mmCIF file of C-alpha atoms in Angstrom:
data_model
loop_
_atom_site.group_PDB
_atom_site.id
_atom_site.type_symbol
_atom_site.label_atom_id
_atom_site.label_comp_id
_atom_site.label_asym_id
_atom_site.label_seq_id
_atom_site.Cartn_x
_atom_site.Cartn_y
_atom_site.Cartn_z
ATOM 1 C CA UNK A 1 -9.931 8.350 -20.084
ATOM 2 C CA UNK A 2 -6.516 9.541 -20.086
ATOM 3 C CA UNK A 3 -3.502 8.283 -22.141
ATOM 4 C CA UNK A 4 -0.406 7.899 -20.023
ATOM 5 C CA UNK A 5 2.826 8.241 -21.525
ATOM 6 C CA UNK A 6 6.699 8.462 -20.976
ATOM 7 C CA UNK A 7 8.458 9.453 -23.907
ATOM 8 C CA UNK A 8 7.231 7.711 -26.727
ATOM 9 C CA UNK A 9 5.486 4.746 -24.956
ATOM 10 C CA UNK A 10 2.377 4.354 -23.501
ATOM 11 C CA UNK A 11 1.496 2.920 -20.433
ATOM 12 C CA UNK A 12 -1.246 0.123 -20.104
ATOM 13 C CA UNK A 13 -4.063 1.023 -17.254
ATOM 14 C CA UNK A 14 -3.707 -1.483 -14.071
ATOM 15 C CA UNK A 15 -6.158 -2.493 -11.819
ATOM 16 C CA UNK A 16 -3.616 -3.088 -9.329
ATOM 17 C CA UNK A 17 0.244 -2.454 -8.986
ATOM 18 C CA UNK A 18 2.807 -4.806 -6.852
ATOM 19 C CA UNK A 19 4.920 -2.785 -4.973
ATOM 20 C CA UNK A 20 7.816 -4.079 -2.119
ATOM 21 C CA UNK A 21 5.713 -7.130 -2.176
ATOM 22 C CA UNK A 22 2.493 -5.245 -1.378
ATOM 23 C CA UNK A 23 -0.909 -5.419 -3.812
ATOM 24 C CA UNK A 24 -2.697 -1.719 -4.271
ATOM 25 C CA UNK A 25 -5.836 -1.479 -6.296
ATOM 26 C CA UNK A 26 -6.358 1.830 -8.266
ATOM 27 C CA UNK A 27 -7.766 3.605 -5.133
ATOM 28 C CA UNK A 28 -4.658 2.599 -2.411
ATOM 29 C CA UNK A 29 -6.615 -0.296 -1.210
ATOM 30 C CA UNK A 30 -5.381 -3.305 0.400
ATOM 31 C CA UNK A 31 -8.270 -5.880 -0.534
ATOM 32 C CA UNK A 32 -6.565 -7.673 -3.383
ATOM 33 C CA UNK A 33 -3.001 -7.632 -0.612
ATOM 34 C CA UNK A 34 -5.655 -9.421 2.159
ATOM 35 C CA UNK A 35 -7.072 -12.474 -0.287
ATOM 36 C CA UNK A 36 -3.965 -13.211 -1.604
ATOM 37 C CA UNK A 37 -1.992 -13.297 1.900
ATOM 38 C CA UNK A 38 -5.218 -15.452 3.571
ATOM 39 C CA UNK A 39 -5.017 -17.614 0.299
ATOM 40 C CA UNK A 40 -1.295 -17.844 0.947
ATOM 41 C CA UNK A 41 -1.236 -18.406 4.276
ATOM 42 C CA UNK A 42 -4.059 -21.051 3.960
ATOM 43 C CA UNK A 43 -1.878 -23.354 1.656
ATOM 44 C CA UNK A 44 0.956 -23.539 3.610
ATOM 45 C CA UNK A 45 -1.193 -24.494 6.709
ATOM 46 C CA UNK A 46 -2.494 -27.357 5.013
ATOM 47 C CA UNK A 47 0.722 -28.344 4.114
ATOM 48 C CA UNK A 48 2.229 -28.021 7.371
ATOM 49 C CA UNK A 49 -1.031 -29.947 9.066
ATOM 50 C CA UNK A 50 0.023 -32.643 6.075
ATOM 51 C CA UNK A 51 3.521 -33.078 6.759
ATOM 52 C CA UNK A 52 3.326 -32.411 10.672
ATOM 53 C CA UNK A 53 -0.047 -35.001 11.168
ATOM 54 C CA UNK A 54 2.132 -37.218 13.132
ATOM 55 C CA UNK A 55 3.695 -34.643 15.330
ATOM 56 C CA UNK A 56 2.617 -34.317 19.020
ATOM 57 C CA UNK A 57 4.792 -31.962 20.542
ATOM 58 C CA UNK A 58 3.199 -28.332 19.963
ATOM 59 C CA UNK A 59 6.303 -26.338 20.530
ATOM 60 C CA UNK A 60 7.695 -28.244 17.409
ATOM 61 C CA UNK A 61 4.313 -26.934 15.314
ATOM 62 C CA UNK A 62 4.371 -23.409 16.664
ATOM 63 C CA UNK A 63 8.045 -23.711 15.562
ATOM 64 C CA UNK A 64 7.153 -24.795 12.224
ATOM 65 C CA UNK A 65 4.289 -22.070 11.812
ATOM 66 C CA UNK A 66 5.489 -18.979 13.109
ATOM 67 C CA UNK A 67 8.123 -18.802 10.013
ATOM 68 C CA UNK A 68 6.026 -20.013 7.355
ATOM 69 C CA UNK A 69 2.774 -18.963 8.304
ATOM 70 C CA UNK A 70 2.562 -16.347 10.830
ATOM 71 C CA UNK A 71 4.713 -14.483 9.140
ATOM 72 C CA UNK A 72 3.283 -14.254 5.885
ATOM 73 C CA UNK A 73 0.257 -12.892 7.777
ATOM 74 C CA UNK A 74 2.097 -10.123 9.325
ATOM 75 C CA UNK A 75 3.893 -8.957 6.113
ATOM 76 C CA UNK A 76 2.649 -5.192 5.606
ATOM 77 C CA UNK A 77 0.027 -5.638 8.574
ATOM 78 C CA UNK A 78 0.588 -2.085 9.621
ATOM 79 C CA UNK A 79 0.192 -0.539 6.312
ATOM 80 C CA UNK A 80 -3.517 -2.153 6.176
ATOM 81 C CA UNK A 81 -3.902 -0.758 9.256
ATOM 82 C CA UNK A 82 -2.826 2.856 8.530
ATOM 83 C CA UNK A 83 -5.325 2.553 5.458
ATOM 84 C CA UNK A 84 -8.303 1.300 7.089
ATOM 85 C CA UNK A 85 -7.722 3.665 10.492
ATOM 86 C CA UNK A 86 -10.285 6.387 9.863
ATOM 87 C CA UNK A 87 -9.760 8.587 13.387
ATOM 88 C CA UNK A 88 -7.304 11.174 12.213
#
């Protein structure tokens, strides 16, 4: 394998990089970005269907998960779909 280097330092081989909040894998993949989000996005259900069991009004829960959840699900949506478009 190759030896990357700038200047006098070498650089440590990555599986994966964070970049603007996004994970890549070594081949511009998206999988590691997808688990992580779902994971994400998982926990703060749970903790929303915790601390909103009492609720009844849904407009108050959609209000409560389209910030914290939703959104986290949409972050860098579109670049997963650029990636896994295959009709050029």
């Amino acid at each position: 394998t190759f030896r990357y280097q700038l200047g006098l330092t070498h650089l440590a081989h990555s599986l994966y990089v964070k970049d603007l909040g996004v994970l890549l894998d070594y081949r511009l993949y998206f999988r590691n970005q997808v688990g992580h989000t779902v994971a994400q996005a998982f926990r703060v259900l749970g903790l929303i269907r915790y601390i909103t069991s009492s609720f009844s009004s849904t407009d108050t829960l959609n209000t409560v998960y389209c910030p914290l959840v939703r959104s986290k699900l949409e972050f860098a949506r579109r670049l997963e779909f650029c990636n896994t478009n295959k009709s050029f």
